[in-house]
Amino acid sequence: MSYPYQIHSIEDYHAAYQKSVETPESFWADIASHFTWHQQWDEVLNWNFYDPKIEWFKGGKLNITENCLDRWVEKQPHTPAIIWESNDPHTPSRTLTYQELFEEVCRFAHVLTQNGAKRGDRICIYMPMVPELAIAVLACARIGAIHSVVFGGFSAQSIADRIQDAQCNLVVTADGAYRGNKTIPLKSVIDEALLTCPSVQKVIVLTRTNTPVSMMKDRDCWWEDEMKKISAQGNLPFKAAIMDAEDMLFILYTSGSTGKPKGVVHTCAGYMVWANYTFVNVFQYKPGQVHFCTADIGWITGHSYIVYGPLSAGATTLMFEGIPTWPDAGRFWEIADKHQVDILYTAPTAIRSLMSFGTEPLQGKKLDSLKTLGTVGEPINEEAWHWYDENIGRKNCPIVDTWWQTETGGVMISNLAGITPSKPSFATLPLPGIQPILVDEKGSLVEGNEVSGNLCIRFPWPGMLRTTFGDHERCRTTYFSTYENLYFTGDGCLRDKDGDYRITGRVDDVLNVSGHRIGTAEVENAINRHTGVVESAVVGYPHDIKGQGMYAYVIFNGIHVNEEQTRKDICETVANIIGAIAKPDKIQFVSGLPKTRSGKIMRRILRKIAEGAVDNLGDTTTLLDPLVVEEIKSNKL
Ligand code: PRX
């Protein structure tokens, strides 16, 4: 069996691309016809980028889990759906076949409904990378509830913000999570978050670490107990809720240039088609292969390429609970050999970090099952690309550099493994359906042989975001108002003479630290809440491993025990408010910040100083107090 819409040659790619631009509706209708529907759509596409209004397959009725589970249970019940590898290499791995996964999802769907969850409810999931996380996600989709997965590294405050914004009424969590040699207490973080979340009625807690937890009567219950109750009732299949194509499937919060993360909304049918189409084509998945995406399901990469993309394609997806460097830096490679992984999809930051251990962790690793390598989340530098190619791919595996975003639902610009050529540090060509253009600051098209500009997309694709939860206007102003009639990505980009795209990084105030997207305003707000801090400005600077590091300039009028201690305290405040992933790498205390006469911080100057380009600051004459720049320069860390 193969996929009727899989692209097999470069000619196929060009033909598909052309068709997707000339007759997008029939192009996508053909592809969508290969999925399971309860009722056909009335209209393939209805859109305008003004409101914005984006509707794909409107009127179509389906449930994404019937496409991820039921149809494969019929065809291949014993094929592994999820292979799970524990944090601890000595814990046996687990395999759930399509039949088993289906049963577990149905069972948990019953648990959810018996605990009061209904179609349309928002359910927050804060769990470790265990199969139950995927089961919880799919069970939400099965009953027609909207999941909002929050990455396990976020703080109680961040969770509370997300729960309140979405008005979740149920939380699924675990007692704790293993991460390398650490145990992270998830349930107690949830308890703290829920102090300010009156909308939450129920908390279902999975046992993972046996960390002692408080369990509140009438609110908290154990996953295992609830599952047993369903078994005692006879383990009946759960009839999937029949959803409209445009019903919400999930919310995923992501950072932007303002202080408050926004809830990106994806809907059922378009997202499903896009996650599946991109999975099958970018990675050139062949039935029977093992796909290992190292992301966490708390991020979009995990949603699309651990859960929905692979499972909707009947693929075998490998879920890893741990981290690449524990118990040693050979962990990924050991997993690749142990499970005969065919496709490995990871982040440049992981590659750079593993590179720094040299080739010793590769000793004795065969890596001969690997066929395709992928990267995602940030630009990959040429050195890391070649290391990946030579040491992991043994110069035998195509590398796909996949550019996309939480908002785009799936890969937008990438080579197709073994089909279209790769070019180190270039994402290369748009997928069928994607019409990228580059514009200048004023929104005029930039054209020519080798040009740079702001990357926009001029036509809808099935997996694009539909709104930001609870605030459609925010969606419009963030993505659709900068340039008329275009979706603005926030990324800068270069297009070379071959038409290949190279993403050069964000052009807004969003940082990409270790592949995690963090808004500078969010971090500044957190720093400013630290006692004694008057004002702060956060900028990015190049970091060998993380890609970007975070440099904070802080005006502090409190009393220092010593500067180093205050730095640590500020980091702790940021970790408390956002999560440890948002801790600044460097904190420089300053007496003032460079501002224009209208009071705007000149970030360009701060960025240059952080990058070390102190002699090339450009025009500083418009500054209110040019002297402050001299002070900042001379005290640079
Ligand atoms: O700046 C781009 C960068 O990551 C941003 C999206 O972050 P997020 O929504 O968290 O999604 C990450 C996983 C899809 C983009 O705006 N980015 C993502 N992929 C690449 C990239 N930058 C360069 N090359 C990539 N392949």
XYZ file of C-alpha atoms and ligand atoms in Angstrom:
663
model
C 0.000 0.000 0.000
C 1.166 3.500 -0.662
C -0.479 6.923 -0.601
C -2.250 7.985 -3.794
C -1.128 11.590 -3.287
C 2.520 10.781 -2.532
C 4.931 12.593 -4.808
C 7.436 10.207 -6.397
C 9.626 12.352 -8.606
C 10.657 15.904 -9.213
C 8.293 15.984 -12.183
C 5.471 14.893 -9.874
C 6.396 17.714 -7.524
C 6.267 20.360 -10.240
C 3.000 18.988 -11.580
C 1.421 18.879 -8.117
C 2.679 22.361 -7.339
C 1.292 23.777 -10.547
C -2.069 22.117 -10.036
C -2.224 23.361 -6.443
C -1.802 26.930 -7.646
C -3.974 26.784 -10.753
C -6.864 24.744 -9.375
C -6.404 24.624 -5.610
C -9.930 23.498 -4.899
C -9.873 20.419 -7.060
C -6.302 19.693 -5.963
C -7.289 19.574 -2.276
C -10.653 17.923 -2.902
C -8.823 15.018 -4.590
C -6.525 14.594 -1.615
C -9.308 14.970 0.956
C -11.330 12.285 -0.804
C -8.832 9.698 0.503
C -9.930 10.269 4.100
C -12.906 8.927 6.042
C -15.875 11.308 6.081
C -19.386 10.945 7.420
C -20.557 13.520 4.956
C -18.880 15.284 2.048
C -18.149 18.997 2.260
C -20.374 21.560 0.552
C -17.541 23.825 -0.467
C -13.793 23.152 -0.623
C -12.635 26.643 0.248
C -14.189 29.872 1.352
C -11.825 32.637 2.360
C -10.763 36.205 2.737
C -7.645 37.480 4.465
C -9.422 40.623 5.577
C -11.550 39.306 8.473
C -9.766 36.811 8.182
C -12.133 33.997 7.304
C -10.702 30.671 6.285
C -12.921 27.651 5.810
C -11.833 24.405 4.234
C -14.207 21.551 3.446
C -17.055 23.413 5.154
C -20.074 21.245 5.788
C -17.988 18.072 5.712
C -18.508 15.810 8.712
C -15.777 13.672 10.216
C -13.803 12.749 13.264
C -10.026 12.950 12.985
C -9.616 9.904 15.260
C -11.546 7.721 12.833
C -8.886 8.711 10.329
C -6.068 8.076 12.795
C -7.432 4.897 14.351
C -10.577 3.169 13.058
C -9.566 3.009 9.434
C -6.187 1.498 10.336
C -7.704 -0.889 12.877
C -9.709 -2.293 9.991
C -6.720 -2.631 7.653
C -3.780 -3.319 9.953
C -4.838 -3.839 13.578
C -1.509 -5.394 14.573
C 0.762 -2.748 13.076
C 2.568 -0.783 15.798
C 1.039 2.665 16.088
C 3.185 3.971 18.940
C 6.544 2.683 20.070
C 7.444 4.284 23.348
C 10.959 4.562 24.698
C 11.325 5.499 28.335
C 13.584 8.144 29.832
C 15.482 5.344 31.539
C 17.189 3.068 29.012
C 16.693 0.078 31.330
C 12.907 0.382 31.426
C 11.419 -1.835 28.725
C 9.937 0.031 25.792
C 6.229 -0.304 25.043
C 4.455 -0.859 21.767
C 0.804 -0.110 21.167
C -0.669 -1.552 18.008
C -3.428 0.308 16.181
C -5.934 -2.051 17.837
C -4.508 -1.394 21.301
C -4.257 2.341 20.818
C -7.832 2.419 19.562
C -9.024 0.591 22.671
C -7.107 2.846 25.021
C -8.377 5.980 23.326
C -11.963 4.718 23.517
C -11.493 3.832 27.150
C -10.146 7.257 28.019
C -12.849 8.929 25.937
C -15.354 7.215 28.250
C -13.372 8.414 31.268
C -13.537 11.976 29.994
C -17.269 11.931 29.364
C -17.977 10.193 32.673
C -16.059 12.993 34.340
C -18.290 15.565 32.751
C -16.371 16.477 29.595
C -18.481 17.391 26.592
C -18.034 18.275 22.965
C -16.656 21.799 22.619
C -15.140 21.860 26.139
C -11.540 22.911 26.464
C -9.271 20.399 28.169
C -5.790 21.265 29.356
C -3.197 18.489 29.103
C 0.045 18.828 31.082
C 1.831 15.503 30.900
C 5.164 13.786 30.390
C 6.017 12.164 27.048
C 4.288 8.849 27.737
C 1.758 7.066 25.488
C -1.029 8.293 27.783
C -0.323 11.822 26.548
C -1.119 10.778 22.979
C -4.093 8.801 24.286
C -5.435 11.857 26.126
C -5.014 14.045 23.043
C -6.830 11.562 20.817
C -9.562 10.930 23.399
C -10.323 14.668 23.470
C -10.617 14.644 19.696
C -12.772 11.525 19.845
C -15.378 13.196 22.076
C -15.178 16.508 20.204
C -13.468 18.390 23.034
C -10.716 20.887 22.232
C -7.314 20.037 23.658
C -4.833 22.589 24.852
C -1.548 20.829 25.539
C 0.872 22.789 27.699
C 4.552 21.839 27.528
C 5.784 20.270 30.793
C 8.453 22.956 31.202
C 6.007 25.812 31.714
C 5.399 27.267 35.175
C 2.195 27.297 37.230
C 1.588 30.910 36.236
C 1.903 30.099 32.518
C -0.480 27.181 32.872
C -2.965 29.311 34.783
C -2.852 31.993 32.061
C -3.549 29.371 29.404
C -6.315 27.650 31.366
C -8.013 30.963 32.080
C -7.733 32.174 28.516
C -9.334 28.989 27.164
C -11.659 28.538 30.153
C -10.731 24.863 30.443
C -12.974 22.781 32.683
C -10.818 19.686 32.925
C -7.091 19.032 33.305
C -5.241 15.826 32.520
C -1.851 15.553 34.187
C 0.531 13.150 35.930
C 2.092 13.014 39.367
C 5.446 13.829 37.854
C 7.727 13.550 34.846
C 11.189 12.084 34.361
C 13.657 14.213 32.484
C 17.182 12.841 32.415
C 18.211 12.398 36.037
C 15.542 14.800 37.295
C 11.990 14.249 38.452
C 9.632 17.122 37.787
C 6.545 17.416 40.003
C 3.755 18.082 37.510
C 0.735 17.680 39.772
C 1.940 20.156 42.381
C 2.536 22.701 39.601
C -1.051 22.111 38.463
C -2.291 22.504 42.048
C -0.612 25.890 42.237
C -2.006 26.931 38.854
C -5.527 25.896 39.801
C -5.612 28.274 42.763
C -6.541 30.909 40.198
C -8.547 28.750 37.786
C -12.130 28.382 39.037
C -13.285 27.025 35.659
C -11.572 23.672 36.303
C -13.921 21.075 37.772
C -11.891 17.892 37.361
C -8.272 16.811 37.309
C -7.295 13.353 36.087
C -3.864 12.289 37.313
C -1.723 9.580 35.736
C 0.818 7.785 37.923
C 4.283 8.050 36.427
C 6.913 8.879 39.039
C 5.126 7.911 42.277
C 5.887 11.390 43.544
C 3.589 12.031 46.532
C 0.789 14.350 45.467
C -2.165 15.990 47.092
C -5.519 14.750 45.750
C -8.527 16.972 46.364
C -11.803 15.180 47.024
C -14.428 15.667 44.284
C -11.906 17.347 42.001
C -8.937 15.015 41.537
C -9.027 11.395 40.453
C -6.480 8.832 39.296
C -6.210 7.894 35.615
C -5.750 4.208 36.510
C -8.870 4.054 38.732
C -11.015 5.740 36.126
C -9.774 3.405 33.381
C -10.567 0.399 35.574
C -14.130 1.602 36.019
C -14.577 1.643 32.261
C -13.145 -1.853 31.935
C -15.601 -3.009 34.578
C -18.378 -1.544 32.462
C -17.311 -3.789 29.587
C -14.804 -1.660 27.653
C -17.199 -0.641 24.912
C -15.850 1.199 21.891
C -16.531 4.918 21.992
C -18.571 6.185 19.109
C -16.691 9.165 17.736
C -18.394 12.547 17.881
C -19.275 13.650 14.382
C -17.601 17.002 13.922
C -17.920 19.697 11.331
C -14.787 20.188 9.252
C -14.354 23.654 10.753
C -14.990 22.737 14.396
C -11.983 23.474 16.584
C -9.620 20.549 17.094
C -7.067 22.179 19.366
C -5.599 25.321 20.803
C -1.852 25.663 21.146
C -0.391 28.703 22.858
C 2.588 30.379 21.311
C 4.582 33.538 21.915
C 4.362 36.645 19.857
C 5.737 40.141 20.081
C 3.342 41.203 22.825
C 3.513 40.049 26.421
C 0.683 37.564 26.304
C 0.929 34.232 24.451
C -1.896 33.627 22.017
C -3.990 30.537 21.547
C -3.507 29.435 17.951
C -6.607 27.554 16.814
C -6.584 24.656 14.365
C -9.729 22.998 13.082
C -10.524 19.375 12.313
C -10.450 18.663 8.610
C -7.997 21.128 7.117
C -5.406 20.424 9.788
C -5.817 16.673 9.340
C -5.349 16.823 5.584
C -2.353 19.133 5.898
C -0.596 17.199 8.682
C -1.068 13.991 6.723
C -0.117 15.354 3.297
C 3.043 17.013 4.563
C 4.056 13.961 6.615
C 3.695 11.588 3.695
C 5.453 13.857 1.234
C 8.208 15.632 3.134
C 9.513 12.490 4.831
C 8.483 10.188 1.967
C 7.081 7.784 4.520
C 6.710 4.180 3.357
C 4.354 1.842 5.220
C 6.219 -0.198 7.799
C 8.802 2.442 8.516
C 9.488 3.778 12.001
C 9.249 7.556 12.318
C 11.096 9.147 15.241
C 10.301 12.792 15.883
C 12.207 13.933 18.959
C 9.973 16.902 19.773
C 7.621 17.079 22.733
C 3.887 16.834 22.096
C 3.675 20.123 24.001
C 4.840 21.862 20.808
C 3.267 21.915 17.353
C 5.963 19.612 15.969
C 4.784 16.888 18.321
C 1.121 17.491 17.504
C 1.694 17.211 13.774
C 4.583 14.759 13.445
C 4.263 12.487 16.472
C 0.498 12.270 16.708
C -1.739 13.424 13.874
C 0.477 13.232 10.765
C 1.869 9.725 11.350
C -1.261 8.182 12.847
C -3.528 9.532 10.124
C -1.160 7.797 7.700
C -1.205 4.459 9.543
C 2.479 4.938 10.343
C 4.537 3.785 13.306
C 5.500 6.744 15.448
C 8.221 6.567 18.070
C 7.728 8.595 21.240
C 10.731 9.267 23.463
C 10.275 10.386 27.044
C 13.808 11.524 27.792
C 16.485 13.921 26.626
C 19.285 13.475 24.047
C 22.137 13.735 26.542
C 21.112 11.344 29.308
C 22.467 8.943 30.450
C 24.881 9.924 27.702
C 25.026 11.733 24.402
C 24.506 8.498 22.491
C 20.872 8.110 23.547
C 19.258 9.113 20.218
C 21.608 6.836 18.290
C 20.976 3.940 20.629
C 17.225 4.399 20.133
C 17.684 4.577 16.371
C 19.462 1.200 16.382
C 17.214 -0.434 18.960
C 13.987 0.375 17.135
C 15.413 0.326 13.625
C 14.341 3.899 13.055
C 13.889 4.909 9.414
C 13.191 8.617 9.808
C 14.781 10.877 12.409
C 13.368 14.377 12.812
C 15.013 16.704 15.318
C 16.050 20.290 16.023
C 19.317 21.954 15.002
C 19.917 22.824 18.644
C 19.933 19.114 19.537
C 22.363 18.414 16.698
C 24.698 21.213 17.819
C 24.552 20.039 21.390
C 25.335 16.439 20.399
C 28.095 17.610 18.050
C 29.852 19.172 21.002
C 30.401 15.669 22.459
C 32.399 14.646 19.393
C 31.998 11.270 17.723
C 32.740 9.119 20.778
C 29.013 8.614 21.605
C 28.614 7.260 18.067
C 31.065 4.414 18.638
C 29.393 1.070 18.078
C 26.211 2.602 16.689
C 25.212 1.190 13.345
C 22.596 3.742 12.306
C 22.068 1.625 9.210
C 18.270 1.650 9.409
C 18.124 5.426 8.884
C 16.784 6.564 5.510
C 15.741 10.170 6.060
C 16.856 12.907 8.416
C 14.985 16.085 9.188
C 15.396 19.335 11.066
C 12.884 21.850 12.310
C 12.403 24.901 14.460
C 15.314 27.174 13.606
C 17.845 27.807 10.896
C 20.477 25.087 10.670
C 24.030 26.319 10.252
C 26.152 24.615 7.621
C 28.537 23.063 10.134
C 25.690 21.297 11.948
C 24.113 20.272 8.641
C 27.339 18.605 7.480
C 27.915 16.924 10.830
C 24.392 15.487 10.690
C 24.896 14.424 7.087
C 28.284 12.775 7.617
C 27.990 11.256 11.067
C 24.317 10.363 11.338
C 23.213 10.000 7.742
C 26.604 8.570 6.694
C 26.104 10.648 3.556
C 23.362 8.267 2.599
C 20.242 9.989 3.873
C 18.548 13.032 2.449
C 18.148 15.817 5.035
C 14.924 17.781 4.964
C 15.153 21.269 6.464
C 11.529 21.995 7.218
C 10.368 25.565 7.751
C 6.988 26.099 9.345
C 5.254 27.510 12.432
C 2.655 26.737 15.091
C 0.295 28.825 12.996
C 0.894 26.902 9.784
C -0.036 23.503 11.248
C 2.517 21.634 9.142
C 5.607 22.008 6.977
C 5.432 24.871 4.470
C 8.839 25.097 2.830
C 11.112 22.073 2.636
C 12.766 19.736 0.243
C 11.022 16.388 -0.151
C 13.308 13.581 1.014
C 15.156 12.097 -1.927
C 12.829 13.785 -4.417
C 13.748 17.456 -4.536
C 17.357 18.487 -3.886
C 18.591 19.697 -0.515
C 20.856 22.686 -0.062
C 22.550 23.173 3.321
C 20.906 25.958 5.358
C 18.082 26.362 2.835
C 14.555 25.117 3.452
C 14.442 25.157 -0.375
C 11.044 24.942 -2.101
C 7.432 25.494 -1.044
C 5.154 22.495 -0.678
C 2.271 22.185 -3.125
C -0.412 24.595 -1.969
C 2.042 27.136 -0.538
C 2.546 30.415 -2.348
C 5.344 32.320 -0.597
C 6.265 35.847 -1.546
C 8.832 38.288 -0.242
C 7.886 41.875 0.460
C 9.771 44.937 1.643
C 8.841 47.008 4.694
C 6.171 48.818 2.718
C 4.635 45.643 1.433
C 5.896 45.890 -2.140
C 6.835 42.667 -3.810
C 10.589 42.104 -4.024
C 11.606 40.294 -7.135
C 14.859 39.380 -8.770
C 17.526 36.742 -8.946
C 18.663 36.819 -5.361
C 16.462 38.828 -3.023
C 15.631 39.222 0.642
C 12.455 40.375 2.296
C 9.752 39.577 4.761
C 8.170 36.223 4.126
C 4.427 36.228 3.446
C 1.990 33.684 2.044
C -0.612 34.828 -0.402
C -3.133 32.009 -0.558
C -4.688 29.846 2.152
C -3.605 26.262 2.744
C -5.680 23.681 4.627
C -3.558 23.658 7.808
C -3.408 27.391 8.479
C -4.605 28.835 11.756
C -8.216 30.005 11.782
C -8.172 32.389 14.710
C -6.559 33.109 18.048
C -8.800 31.739 20.751
C -11.235 34.252 22.170
C -9.758 37.172 20.250
C -10.226 37.089 16.507
C -9.118 40.688 16.164
C -5.726 39.732 17.566
C -5.387 37.133 14.834
C -6.187 39.765 12.232
C -3.775 42.370 13.565
C -0.935 39.908 14.175
C -0.957 38.039 10.884
C -3.183 39.756 8.332
C -2.925 43.499 8.838
C 0.802 44.172 8.338
C 0.422 43.596 4.602
C -2.885 43.738 2.838
C -4.205 40.406 1.634
C -1.221 38.451 2.864
C -0.456 36.158 5.790
C 2.680 37.586 7.417
C 4.964 34.965 8.956
C 7.188 37.242 11.053
C 10.252 35.720 9.385
C 12.874 37.279 7.185
C 13.890 35.277 4.163
C 16.179 35.129 1.173
C 15.355 33.589 -2.184
C 18.272 32.631 -4.408
C 18.551 32.357 -8.157
C 17.244 28.780 -8.098
C 14.092 29.869 -6.316
C 15.226 28.239 -3.059
C 14.207 29.871 0.201
C 16.490 30.408 3.153
C 14.916 31.575 6.389
C 17.089 34.206 8.020
C 15.239 34.558 11.339
C 12.458 36.522 12.962
C 11.993 40.156 12.059
C 9.765 40.823 15.063
C 10.532 40.691 18.768
C 10.355 36.943 18.994
C 13.417 34.884 19.933
C 14.153 31.318 19.080
C 16.156 29.874 21.961
C 17.037 26.193 21.556
C 14.213 25.949 19.038
C 11.737 27.343 21.616
C 9.847 30.394 20.624
C 9.893 33.131 23.258
C 8.640 36.704 23.048
C 11.040 39.341 24.381
C 8.097 41.318 25.805
C 6.997 38.286 27.788
C 10.447 37.895 29.346
C 10.714 41.633 30.020
C 7.350 41.595 31.804
C 8.592 38.744 33.975
C 11.918 40.457 34.765
C 10.092 43.686 35.583
C 8.098 41.913 38.250
C 11.281 41.144 40.172
C 11.625 43.365 43.177
C 13.994 46.270 42.590
C 13.821 46.069 38.795
C 12.813 49.364 37.215
C 12.916 48.465 33.563
C 14.455 45.897 31.241
C 15.068 45.153 27.608
C 15.718 41.678 26.227
C 17.365 40.939 22.884
C 18.787 37.881 21.168
C 22.432 37.204 20.328
C 24.061 34.344 18.431
C 24.679 31.330 20.664
C 26.767 28.351 19.544
C 24.384 25.695 20.796
C 21.052 27.360 21.444
C 21.038 29.216 18.131
C 19.989 32.345 19.938
C 20.774 33.301 23.493
C 18.883 35.820 25.572
C 20.634 39.002 26.686
C 18.817 41.151 29.238
C 19.671 44.765 30.070
C 18.213 45.566 33.456
C 17.837 48.800 35.413
C 17.896 47.729 39.044
C 17.540 50.066 42.004
C 17.234 47.443 44.709
C 20.070 46.474 46.973
C 22.497 43.907 45.583
C 23.865 41.349 47.999
C 26.131 40.849 45.063
C 25.378 41.169 41.382
C 25.693 37.470 40.708
C 23.107 36.627 43.345
C 20.693 39.198 41.941
C 21.133 37.703 38.478
C 20.224 34.286 39.828
C 17.230 35.732 41.653
C 15.978 37.423 38.502
C 16.341 34.137 36.605
C 14.339 32.423 39.325
C 11.579 35.001 38.988
C 11.460 34.424 35.233
C 11.393 30.648 35.753
C 8.525 31.077 38.186
C 6.490 33.290 35.930
C 7.156 31.644 32.538
C 9.272 28.535 32.997
C 12.954 27.612 33.062
C 13.157 27.774 29.239
C 12.811 31.569 29.421
C 15.752 32.301 31.745
C 18.078 34.922 30.263
C 21.611 33.745 29.469
C 23.170 37.082 30.328
C 22.006 39.935 32.521
C 23.770 43.274 32.349
C 22.856 45.918 34.913
C 22.595 49.358 33.349
C 21.699 52.825 34.600
C 19.534 53.620 31.590
C 18.340 52.230 28.264
C 18.896 53.862 24.890
C 15.612 55.530 24.004
C 14.370 57.792 21.289
C 12.924 61.143 22.258
C 9.494 59.570 22.041
C 10.515 56.991 24.653
C 10.936 53.968 22.408
C 13.783 51.608 23.301
C 16.292 51.387 20.440
C 16.575 47.620 20.347
C 18.725 47.701 17.247
C 21.531 49.234 19.313
C 21.093 46.783 22.176
C 21.117 43.888 19.738
C 24.362 45.093 18.166
C 26.021 45.443 21.553
C 24.848 41.975 22.606
C 26.218 40.573 19.347
C 29.554 42.225 20.088
C 29.352 44.674 17.175
C 30.052 47.649 19.437
C 31.853 49.699 16.810
C 29.064 49.535 14.329
C 26.037 50.935 16.084
C 24.742 53.079 13.259
C 23.002 56.354 13.867
C 22.642 57.171 17.562
C 21.938 60.870 17.187
C 18.210 60.499 17.678
C 18.771 59.162 21.177
C 17.535 61.006 24.192
C 20.769 60.319 26.066
C 23.612 59.073 23.834
C 25.916 58.731 26.855
C 24.021 55.747 28.130
C 25.237 53.790 25.091
C 28.849 54.400 26.072
C 28.200 53.068 29.543
C 26.424 49.970 28.201
C 29.243 49.324 25.725
C 31.947 49.566 28.301
C 30.213 47.191 30.712
C 29.205 44.615 28.118
C 29.288 41.020 29.368
O 11.437 31.653 12.863
C 10.913 30.459 12.341
C 11.519 29.293 13.085
O 10.590 28.964 14.111
C 9.449 29.833 14.048
C 8.202 29.071 14.408
O 8.275 28.626 15.721
P 7.167 27.666 16.299
O 5.831 28.231 16.030
O 7.528 27.401 17.706
O 7.282 26.350 15.459
C 8.470 25.624 15.466
C 8.262 24.298 14.799
C 7.581 24.331 13.502
C 9.434 30.327 12.634
O 8.713 31.535 12.509
N 11.718 28.135 12.213
C 10.972 27.010 12.171
N 11.503 26.135 11.295
C 12.589 26.707 10.761
C 12.716 27.986 11.340
N 13.707 28.821 10.982
C 14.581 28.393 10.045
N 14.529 27.190 9.449
C 13.562 26.307 9.783
N 13.547 25.117 9.214
